XYZ file of C-alpha atoms in Angstrom:
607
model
C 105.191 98.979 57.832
C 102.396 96.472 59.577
C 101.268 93.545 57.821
C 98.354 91.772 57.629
C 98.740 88.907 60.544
C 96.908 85.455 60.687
C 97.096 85.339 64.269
C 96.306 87.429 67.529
C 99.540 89.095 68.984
C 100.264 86.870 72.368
C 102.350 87.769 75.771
C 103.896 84.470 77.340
C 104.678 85.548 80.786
C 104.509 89.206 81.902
C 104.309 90.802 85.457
C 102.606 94.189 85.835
C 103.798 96.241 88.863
C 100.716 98.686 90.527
C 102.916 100.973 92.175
C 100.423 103.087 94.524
C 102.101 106.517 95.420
C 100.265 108.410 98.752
C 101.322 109.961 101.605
C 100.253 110.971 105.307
C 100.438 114.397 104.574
C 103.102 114.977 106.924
C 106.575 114.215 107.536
C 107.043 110.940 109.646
C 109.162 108.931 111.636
C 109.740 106.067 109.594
C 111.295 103.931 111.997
C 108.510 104.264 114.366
C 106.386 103.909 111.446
C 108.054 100.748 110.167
C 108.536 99.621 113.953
C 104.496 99.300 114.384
C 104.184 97.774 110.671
C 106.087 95.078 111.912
C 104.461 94.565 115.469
C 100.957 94.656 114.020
C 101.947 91.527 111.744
C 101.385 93.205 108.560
C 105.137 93.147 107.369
C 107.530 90.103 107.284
C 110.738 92.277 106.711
C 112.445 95.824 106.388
C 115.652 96.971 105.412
C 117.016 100.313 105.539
C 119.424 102.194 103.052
C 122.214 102.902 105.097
C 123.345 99.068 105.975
C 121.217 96.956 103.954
C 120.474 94.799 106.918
C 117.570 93.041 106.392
C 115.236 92.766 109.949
C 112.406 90.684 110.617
C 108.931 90.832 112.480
C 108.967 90.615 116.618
C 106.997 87.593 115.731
C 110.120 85.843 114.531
C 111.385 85.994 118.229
C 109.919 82.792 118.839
C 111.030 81.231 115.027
C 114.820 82.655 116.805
C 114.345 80.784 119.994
C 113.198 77.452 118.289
C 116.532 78.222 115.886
C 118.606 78.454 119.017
C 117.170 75.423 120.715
C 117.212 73.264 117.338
C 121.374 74.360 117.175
C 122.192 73.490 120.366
C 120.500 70.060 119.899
C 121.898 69.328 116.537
C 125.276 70.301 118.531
C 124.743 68.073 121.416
C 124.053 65.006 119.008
C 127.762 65.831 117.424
C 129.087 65.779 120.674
C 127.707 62.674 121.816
C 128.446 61.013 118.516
C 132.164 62.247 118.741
C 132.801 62.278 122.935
C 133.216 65.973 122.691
C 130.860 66.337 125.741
C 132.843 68.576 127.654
C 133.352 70.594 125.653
C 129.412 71.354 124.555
C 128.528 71.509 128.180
C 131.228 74.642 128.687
C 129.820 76.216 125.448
C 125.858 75.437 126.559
C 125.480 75.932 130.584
C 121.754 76.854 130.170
C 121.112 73.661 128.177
C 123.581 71.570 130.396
C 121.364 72.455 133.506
C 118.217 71.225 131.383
C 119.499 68.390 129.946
C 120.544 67.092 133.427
C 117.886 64.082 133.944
C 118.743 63.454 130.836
C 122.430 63.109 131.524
C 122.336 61.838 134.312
C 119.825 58.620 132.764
C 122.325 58.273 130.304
C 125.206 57.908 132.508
C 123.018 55.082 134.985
C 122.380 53.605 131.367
C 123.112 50.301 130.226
C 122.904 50.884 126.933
C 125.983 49.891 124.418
C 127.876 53.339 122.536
C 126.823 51.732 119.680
C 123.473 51.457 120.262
C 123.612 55.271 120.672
C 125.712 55.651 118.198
C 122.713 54.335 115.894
C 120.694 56.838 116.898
C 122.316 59.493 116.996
C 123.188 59.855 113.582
C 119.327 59.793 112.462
C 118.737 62.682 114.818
C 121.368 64.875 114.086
C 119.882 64.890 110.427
C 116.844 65.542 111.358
C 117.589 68.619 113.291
C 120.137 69.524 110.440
C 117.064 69.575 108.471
C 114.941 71.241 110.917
C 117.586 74.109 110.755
C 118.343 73.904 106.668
C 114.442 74.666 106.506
C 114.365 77.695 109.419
C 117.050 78.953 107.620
C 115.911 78.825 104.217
C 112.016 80.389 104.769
C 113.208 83.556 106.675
C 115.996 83.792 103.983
C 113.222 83.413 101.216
C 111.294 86.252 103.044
C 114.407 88.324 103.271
C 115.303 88.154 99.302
C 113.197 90.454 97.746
C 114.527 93.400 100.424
C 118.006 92.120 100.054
C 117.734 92.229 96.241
C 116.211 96.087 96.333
C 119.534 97.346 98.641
C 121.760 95.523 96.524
C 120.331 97.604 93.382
C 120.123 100.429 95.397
C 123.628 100.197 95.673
C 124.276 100.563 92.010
C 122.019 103.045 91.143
C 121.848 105.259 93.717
C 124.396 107.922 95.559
C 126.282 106.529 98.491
C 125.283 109.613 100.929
C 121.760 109.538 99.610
C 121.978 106.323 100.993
C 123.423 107.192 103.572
C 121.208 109.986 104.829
C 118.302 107.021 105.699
C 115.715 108.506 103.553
C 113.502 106.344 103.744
C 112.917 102.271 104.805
C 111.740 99.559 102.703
C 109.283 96.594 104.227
C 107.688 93.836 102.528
C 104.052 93.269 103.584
C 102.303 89.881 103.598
C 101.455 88.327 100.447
C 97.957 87.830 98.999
C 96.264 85.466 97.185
C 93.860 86.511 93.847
C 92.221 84.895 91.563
C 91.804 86.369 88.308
C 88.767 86.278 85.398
C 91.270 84.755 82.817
C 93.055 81.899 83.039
C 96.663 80.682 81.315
C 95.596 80.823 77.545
C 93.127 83.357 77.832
C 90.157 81.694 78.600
C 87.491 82.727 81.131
C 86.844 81.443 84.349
C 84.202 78.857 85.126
C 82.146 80.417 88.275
C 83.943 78.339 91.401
C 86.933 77.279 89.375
C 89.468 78.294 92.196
C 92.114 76.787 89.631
C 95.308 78.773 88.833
C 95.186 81.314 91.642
C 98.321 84.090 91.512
C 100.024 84.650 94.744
C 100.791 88.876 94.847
C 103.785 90.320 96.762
C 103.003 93.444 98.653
C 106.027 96.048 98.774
C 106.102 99.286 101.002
C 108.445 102.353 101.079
C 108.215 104.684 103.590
C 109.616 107.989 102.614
C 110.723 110.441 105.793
C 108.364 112.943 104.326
C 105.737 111.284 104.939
C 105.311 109.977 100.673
C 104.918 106.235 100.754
C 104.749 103.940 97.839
C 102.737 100.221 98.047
C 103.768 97.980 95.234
C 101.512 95.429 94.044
C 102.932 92.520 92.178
C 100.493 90.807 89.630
C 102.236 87.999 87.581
C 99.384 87.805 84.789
C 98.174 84.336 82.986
C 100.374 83.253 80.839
C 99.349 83.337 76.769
C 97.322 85.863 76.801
C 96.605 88.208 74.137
C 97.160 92.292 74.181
C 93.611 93.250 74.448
C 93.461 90.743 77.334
C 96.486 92.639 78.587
C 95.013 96.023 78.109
C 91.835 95.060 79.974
C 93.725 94.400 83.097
C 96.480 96.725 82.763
C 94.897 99.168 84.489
C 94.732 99.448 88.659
C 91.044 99.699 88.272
C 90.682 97.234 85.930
C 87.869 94.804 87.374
C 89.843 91.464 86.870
C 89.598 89.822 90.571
C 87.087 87.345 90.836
C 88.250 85.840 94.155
C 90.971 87.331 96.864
C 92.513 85.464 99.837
C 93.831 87.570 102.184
C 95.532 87.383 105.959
C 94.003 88.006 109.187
C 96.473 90.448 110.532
C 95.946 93.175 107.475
C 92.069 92.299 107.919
C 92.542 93.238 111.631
C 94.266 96.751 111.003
C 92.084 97.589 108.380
C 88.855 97.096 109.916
C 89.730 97.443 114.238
C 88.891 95.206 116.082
C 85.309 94.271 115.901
C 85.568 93.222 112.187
C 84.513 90.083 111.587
C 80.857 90.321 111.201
C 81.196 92.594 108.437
C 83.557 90.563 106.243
C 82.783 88.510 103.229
C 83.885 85.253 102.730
C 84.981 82.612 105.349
C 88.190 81.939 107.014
C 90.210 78.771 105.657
C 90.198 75.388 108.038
C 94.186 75.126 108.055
C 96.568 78.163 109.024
C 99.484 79.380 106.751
C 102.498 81.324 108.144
C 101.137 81.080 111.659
C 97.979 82.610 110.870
C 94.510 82.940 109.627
C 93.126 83.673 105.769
C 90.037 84.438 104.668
C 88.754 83.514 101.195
C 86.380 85.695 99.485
C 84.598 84.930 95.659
C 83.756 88.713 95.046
C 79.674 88.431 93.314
C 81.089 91.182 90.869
C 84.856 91.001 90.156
C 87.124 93.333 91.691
C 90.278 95.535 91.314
C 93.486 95.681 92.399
C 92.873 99.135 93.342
C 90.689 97.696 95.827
C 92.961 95.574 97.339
C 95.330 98.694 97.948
C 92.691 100.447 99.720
C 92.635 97.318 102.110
C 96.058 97.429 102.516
C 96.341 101.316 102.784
C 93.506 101.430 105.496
C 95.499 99.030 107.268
C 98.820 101.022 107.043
C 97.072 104.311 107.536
C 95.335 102.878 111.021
C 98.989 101.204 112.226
C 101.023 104.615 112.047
C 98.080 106.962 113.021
C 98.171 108.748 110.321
C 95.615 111.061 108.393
C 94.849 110.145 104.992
C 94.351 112.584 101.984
C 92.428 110.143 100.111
C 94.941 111.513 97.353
C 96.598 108.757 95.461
C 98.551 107.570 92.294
C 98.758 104.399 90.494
C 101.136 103.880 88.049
C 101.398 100.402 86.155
C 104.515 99.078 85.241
C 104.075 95.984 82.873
C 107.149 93.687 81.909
C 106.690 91.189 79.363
C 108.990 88.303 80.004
C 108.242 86.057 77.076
C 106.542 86.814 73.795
C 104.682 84.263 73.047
C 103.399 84.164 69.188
C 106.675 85.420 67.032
C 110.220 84.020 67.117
C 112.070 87.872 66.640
C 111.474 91.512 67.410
C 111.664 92.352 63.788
C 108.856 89.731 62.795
C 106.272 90.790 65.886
C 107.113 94.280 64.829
C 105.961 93.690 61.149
C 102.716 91.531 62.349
C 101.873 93.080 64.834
C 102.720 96.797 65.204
C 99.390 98.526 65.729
C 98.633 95.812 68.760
C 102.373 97.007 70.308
C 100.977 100.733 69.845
C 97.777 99.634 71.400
C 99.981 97.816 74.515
C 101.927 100.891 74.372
C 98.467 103.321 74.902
C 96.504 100.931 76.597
C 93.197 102.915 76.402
C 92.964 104.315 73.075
C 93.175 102.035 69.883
C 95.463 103.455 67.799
C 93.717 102.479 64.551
C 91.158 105.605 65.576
C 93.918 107.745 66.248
C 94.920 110.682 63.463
C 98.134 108.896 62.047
C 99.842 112.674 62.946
C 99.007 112.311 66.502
C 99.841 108.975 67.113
C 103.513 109.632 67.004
C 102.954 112.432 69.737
C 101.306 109.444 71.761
C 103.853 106.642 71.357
C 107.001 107.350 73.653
C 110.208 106.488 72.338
C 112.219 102.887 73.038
C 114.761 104.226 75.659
C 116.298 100.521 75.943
C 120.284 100.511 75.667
C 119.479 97.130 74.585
C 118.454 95.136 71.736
C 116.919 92.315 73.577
C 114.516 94.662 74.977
C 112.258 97.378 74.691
C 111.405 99.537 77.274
C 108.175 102.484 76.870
C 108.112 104.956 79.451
C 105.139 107.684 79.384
C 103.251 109.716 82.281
C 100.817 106.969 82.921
C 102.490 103.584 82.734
C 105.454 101.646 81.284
C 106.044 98.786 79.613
C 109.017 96.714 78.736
C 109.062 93.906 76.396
C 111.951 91.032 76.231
C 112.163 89.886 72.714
C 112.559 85.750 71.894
C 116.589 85.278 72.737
C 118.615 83.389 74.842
C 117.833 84.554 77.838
C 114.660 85.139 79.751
C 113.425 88.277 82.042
C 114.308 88.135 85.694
C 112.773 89.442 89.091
C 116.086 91.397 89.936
C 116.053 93.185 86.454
C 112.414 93.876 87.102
C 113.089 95.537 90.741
C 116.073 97.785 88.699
C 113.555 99.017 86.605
C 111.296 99.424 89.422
C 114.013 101.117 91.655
C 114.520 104.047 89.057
C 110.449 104.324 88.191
C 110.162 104.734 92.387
C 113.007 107.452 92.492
C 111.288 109.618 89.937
C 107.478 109.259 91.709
C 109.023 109.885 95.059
C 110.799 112.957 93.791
C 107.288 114.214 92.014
C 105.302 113.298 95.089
C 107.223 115.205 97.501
C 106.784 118.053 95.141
C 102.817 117.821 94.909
C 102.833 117.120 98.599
C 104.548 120.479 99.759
C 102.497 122.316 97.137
C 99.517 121.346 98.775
C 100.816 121.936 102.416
C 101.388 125.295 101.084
C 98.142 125.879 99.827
C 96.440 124.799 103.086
C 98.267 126.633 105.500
C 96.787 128.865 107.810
C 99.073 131.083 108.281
C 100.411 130.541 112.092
C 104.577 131.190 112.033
C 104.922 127.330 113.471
C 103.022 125.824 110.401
C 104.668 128.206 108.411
C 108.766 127.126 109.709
C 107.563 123.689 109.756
C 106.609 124.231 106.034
C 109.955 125.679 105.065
C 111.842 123.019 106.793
C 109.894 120.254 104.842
C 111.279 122.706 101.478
C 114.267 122.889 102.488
C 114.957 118.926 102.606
C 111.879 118.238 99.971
C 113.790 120.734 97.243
C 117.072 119.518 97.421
C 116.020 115.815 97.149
C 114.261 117.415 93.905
C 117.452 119.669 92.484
C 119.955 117.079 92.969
C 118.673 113.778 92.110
C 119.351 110.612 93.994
C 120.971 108.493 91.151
C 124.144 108.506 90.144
C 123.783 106.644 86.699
C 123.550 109.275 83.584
C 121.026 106.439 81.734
C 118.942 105.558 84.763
C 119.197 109.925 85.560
C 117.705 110.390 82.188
C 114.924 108.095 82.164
C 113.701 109.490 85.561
C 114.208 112.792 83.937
C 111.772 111.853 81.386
C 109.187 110.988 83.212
C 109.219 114.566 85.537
C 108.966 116.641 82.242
C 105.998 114.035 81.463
C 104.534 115.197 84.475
C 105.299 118.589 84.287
C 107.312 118.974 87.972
C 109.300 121.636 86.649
C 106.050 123.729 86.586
C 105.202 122.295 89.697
C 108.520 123.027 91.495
C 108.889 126.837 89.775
C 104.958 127.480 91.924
C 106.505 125.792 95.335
C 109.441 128.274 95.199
C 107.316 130.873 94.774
C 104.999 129.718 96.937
C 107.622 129.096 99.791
C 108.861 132.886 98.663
C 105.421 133.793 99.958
C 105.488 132.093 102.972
C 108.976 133.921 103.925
C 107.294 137.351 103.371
C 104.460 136.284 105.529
C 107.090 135.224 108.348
C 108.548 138.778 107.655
C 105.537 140.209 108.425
C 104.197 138.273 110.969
C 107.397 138.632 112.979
C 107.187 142.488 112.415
C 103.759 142.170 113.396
C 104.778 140.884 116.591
C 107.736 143.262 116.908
C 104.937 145.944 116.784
C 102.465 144.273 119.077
C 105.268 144.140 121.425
C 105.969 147.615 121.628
C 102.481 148.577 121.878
C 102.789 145.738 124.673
C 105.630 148.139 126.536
C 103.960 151.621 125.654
C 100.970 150.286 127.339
C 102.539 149.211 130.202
C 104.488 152.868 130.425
C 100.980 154.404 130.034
C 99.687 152.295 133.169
C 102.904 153.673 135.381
C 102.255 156.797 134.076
C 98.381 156.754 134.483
C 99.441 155.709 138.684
C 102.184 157.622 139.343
C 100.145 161.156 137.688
C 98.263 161.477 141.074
C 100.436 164.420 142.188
C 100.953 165.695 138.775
C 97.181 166.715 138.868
C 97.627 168.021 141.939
C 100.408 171.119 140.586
C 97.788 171.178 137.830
C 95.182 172.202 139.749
C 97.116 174.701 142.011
C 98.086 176.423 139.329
C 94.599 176.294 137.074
C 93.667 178.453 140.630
C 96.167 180.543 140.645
C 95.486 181.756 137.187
C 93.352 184.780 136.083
C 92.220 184.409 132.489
C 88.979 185.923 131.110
C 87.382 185.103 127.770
C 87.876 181.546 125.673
C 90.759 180.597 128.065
C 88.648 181.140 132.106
C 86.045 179.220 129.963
C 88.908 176.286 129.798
C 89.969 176.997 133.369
C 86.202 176.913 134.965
C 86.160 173.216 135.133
C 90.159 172.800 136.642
C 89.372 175.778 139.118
C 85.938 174.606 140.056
C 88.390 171.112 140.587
C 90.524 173.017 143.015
C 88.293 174.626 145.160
C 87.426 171.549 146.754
C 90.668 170.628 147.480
C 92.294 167.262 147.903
C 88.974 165.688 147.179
C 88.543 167.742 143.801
C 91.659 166.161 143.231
C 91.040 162.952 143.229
C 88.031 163.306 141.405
C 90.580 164.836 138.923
C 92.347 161.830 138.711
C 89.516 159.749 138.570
C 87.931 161.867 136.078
C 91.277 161.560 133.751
C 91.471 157.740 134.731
C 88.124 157.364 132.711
C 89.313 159.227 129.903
C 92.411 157.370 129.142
C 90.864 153.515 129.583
C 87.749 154.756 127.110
C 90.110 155.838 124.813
C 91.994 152.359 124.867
C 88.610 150.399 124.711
C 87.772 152.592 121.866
C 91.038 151.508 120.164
C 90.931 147.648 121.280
C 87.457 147.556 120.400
C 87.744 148.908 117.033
C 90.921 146.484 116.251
C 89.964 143.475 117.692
C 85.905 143.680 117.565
C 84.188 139.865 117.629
C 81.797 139.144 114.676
C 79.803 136.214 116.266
C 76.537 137.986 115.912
C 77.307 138.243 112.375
C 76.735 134.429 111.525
C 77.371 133.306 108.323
C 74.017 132.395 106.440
C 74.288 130.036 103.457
C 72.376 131.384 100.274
C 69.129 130.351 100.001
C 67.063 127.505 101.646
C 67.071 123.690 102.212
C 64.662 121.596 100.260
C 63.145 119.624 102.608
C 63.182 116.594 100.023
C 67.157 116.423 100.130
C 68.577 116.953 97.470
C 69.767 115.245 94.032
C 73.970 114.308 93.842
C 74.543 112.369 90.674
C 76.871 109.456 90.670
C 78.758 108.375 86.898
C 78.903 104.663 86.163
C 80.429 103.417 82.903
C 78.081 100.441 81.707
C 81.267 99.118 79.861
C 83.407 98.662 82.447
C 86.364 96.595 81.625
C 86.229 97.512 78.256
C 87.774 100.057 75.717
C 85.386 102.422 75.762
C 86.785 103.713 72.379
C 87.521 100.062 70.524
C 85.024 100.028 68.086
C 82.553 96.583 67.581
């Protein structure tokens, strides 16, 4: 039972995941796909499933040779500063040749060994550092991708794995700026204070399903309706966005500059341009996905649906107003609820419904509590000893991405189905998409009962049991169209042969009308039948000529009675041009366009 509290209810730290489910609407190649992610400067990394190696950008090629160079320096200081000369020049002939002059000077030198010996020292630290702090950026890049496979380990199957399903890459970062700062307070216009660096994650499924994760870490004390208001993908919370050149590039072709807001920043970051933009109106993220998924959708060449899901997964790190579970319950319950709902305050709700609306706590744990519905998720760490972390976020994350890829591929082949045309190629290509698509559905990709059950939950929340019952059926269909399209052909292709045995026939019947004129002459018949033979004797008196005329005559016959036939089965309808019902008003014509004038707010909170 809720008490009355003398203060709001407050979120310390929290992260919300946007996880953006689309797809091309096709199966891909996802190394290709990945491959010209990379090359377009997008992505920093990918890593794939079945060896966890984490890659990096062709653009690192020159990070590798610099590396390389800084090594073999660093190792020619040792050997200078221990007389292991030799040595380094058998190891380094490449650098040996180029370091010649420089040899060479030092042999004709006059300088003292410990002279050099002074030096030496202070520049094999300095490349030591050079390397520490090569070595440490790319490995800071390569974390996040490392961290995923290593969960994916755990939670998935090991041929699942395996199989290469799909590839992981982690995009560049962005910069946003949001309307609240840490304690809840609004943003001064221009106060560029506090701005929230977002990490952009990207799974490419082989089916062509992809999933962009967008990484919001939200100001810190904060209170739940302040949460709710920006819990939502749509959620117009971005007053000012920095963003990088190369996904600016993809997004917009070539010629884009003119048309962008903003202005580009004076210094460079990560070897490239950013452009800073204070939005007039504030923004969402949802917007920023639908920079980044132009910019994926133009890389790969793919069509987009326009057909996309966002599903927010919120984890609360830190509560920051009670000091247990037990006394934020009892203070604040209906503002959980509310966290819990996010658009509908349950204080308006029938109190019989709102137990309908409220999912169950499915954490094993008592130092958290995780919700799970259709829509979102969200996972609070009570006040303990020990604080949320990234990797337990990306576990969560890892078993919320299983279940949408599994419903996505799903909703994708029941749309392919229900826009195909027909043709047998679409048709096998269809069934071959099942085939894989349907057995990634029946057996499930993890291998953990808990983390199987909480995917689980969220299908029957979305119904894909229905969903995958009316793709069976549908691909049912489809084989009984392939049935009869193949006998279909099977019949066109004996009319095909018949035809071709009536042509023979129709060339080689010359002499057959011959006999069938001598003996029409030969005949004597009086009555109904000399009325029949009149036209075959009248044929035969003129001889050889009446019987090609014969021929000629039955020639005609036959291909007017196989126009007739082709005609009637295969007849064109262009003159028949379909006429839309009624006329045009010259004016145009009225579309109507619905705008909430609360935007941002609940529209069913009351004053």
């Amino acid at each position: 039972m809720s008490t009355q509290s003398d203060h709001e209810a407050v979120w310390g730290e929290g992260v919300i995941y946007f996880i953006y489910s689309f797809d091309a609407a096709r199966p891909i190649d996802i190394h290709k796909a990945a491959d010209r992610i990379l090359k377009s400067g997008i992505a920093e990394t990918v890593v794939s499933p079945r060896d966890g190696e984490v890659r990096v950008a062709h653009r690192y090629r020159r990070l590798v040779r610099l590396l390389n160079h800084s090594n073999a320096l660093h190792q020619l200081s040792e050997a200078l500063r221990e007389n292991r000369l030799l040595r380094w020049m058998a190891r380094h002939p490449i650098w040996t040749v180029r370091m010649l002059r420089w040899l060479l000077f030092r042999r004709h030198s006059s300088s003292s060994n410990s002279s050099s010996g002074d030096s030496n020292p202070s520049v094999a630290e300095t490349l030591a550092e050079s390397i520490s702090f090569i070595e440490r950026s790319v490995a800071e890049y390569q974390s996040i991708n490392a961290i995923q496979h290593h969960i994916e380990k755990d939670l998935l199957r090991i041929p699942y794995l395996v199989s290469e399903p799909y590839v992981r890459l982690r995009l560049r970062s962005a910069g946003q700026w949001l309307h609240l700062l840490n304690g809840g307070q609004a943003r001064s216009p221009g106060n560029m204070d506090e701005g929230t660096r977002v990490d952009v994650l990207l799974l490419i499924h082989r089916s062509g399903v992809m999933q962009l994760t967008v990484a919001l870490r939200m100001p810190d004390d904060i209170t739940v309706d302040q949460y709710r208001e920006m819990s939502f993908g749509s959620s117009e919370v971005v007053v000012a966005s920095r963003v990088a050149e190369p996904v600016l590039a993809a997004a917009y072709g070539r010629r884009y500059e003119p048309y962008l807001e903003g202005d580009w920043e004076e210094e460079s970051e990560e070897g490239v341009r950013w452009r800073l933009v204070q939005h007039g109106t504030p923004v969402s993220i949802s917007d920023l996905f639908d920079l980044y998924h132009q910019a994926i959708t133009n890389v790969i060449k793919s069509k987009t649906t326009g057909d996309w899901f966002c599903y927010p997964a919120a984890f609360i790190d830190r509560v920051g107003c009670c000091n247990s579970e037990e006394s934020f319950r009892s203070h604040h319950d209906r503002e959980l609820k509310n966290a819990i709902s996010r658009s509908i305050d349950v204080g308006e709700v029938r109190p019989e419904a709102v137990q309908s609306m409220i999912p169950e706590d499915c954490s094993l744990t008592r130092a958290t509590s995780l919700y799970c519905n259709m829509s979102s998720s969200l996972e609070v760490r009570w006040p303990g000893p020990n604080g949320g972390e990234f990797a337990q976020h990306l576990q969560r994350l890892v078993i919320f991405e299983s279940a949408l890829l599994q419903y996505r591929q799903i909703r994708l082949l029941d749309r392919r189905v229900g826009v195909a045309d027909g043709s047998i190629r679409q048709v096998r290509e269809i069934q071959r998409e099942a085939i894989f698509g349907l057995r990634e559905y029946r057996d499930s990709a993890i291998s953990h009962g808990t983390a199987m059950d909480l995917a689980d939950r969220l299908l029957r929340d979305w119904r894909a049991d229905r969903l995958y019952g009316h793709v069976l059926e549908s691909v049912d269909q489809l084989q009984q169209l392939v049935a009869a399209a193949e006998s279909e052909k099977s019949a066109k292709r004996a009319n095909v042969l018949a035809g071709i045995a009536l042509i023979v026939a129709i060339f080689l019947g010359l002499p057959a009308i011959d006999d069938t004129l001598n003996i029409a002459n030969r005949v004597t018949a009086t009555g109904f039948l000399g009325v029949l033979l009149k036209p075959f004797q009248a044929l035969a008196s003129h001889g050889e000529n009446g019987t090609w005329a014969g021929y000629l005559i039955f020639l005609a016959a036959v291909l007017s009675c196989l126009f007739v036939l082709i005609f009637g089965r295969y007849r064109l309808n262009f003159w028949r041009r379909r006429k839309n019902p009624g006329i045009s008003w010259p004016l145009g014509t009225v579309r109507i366009e619905r705008r909430d004038d609360n935007q941002g707010a609940d529209p069913d909170s009351s004053e």
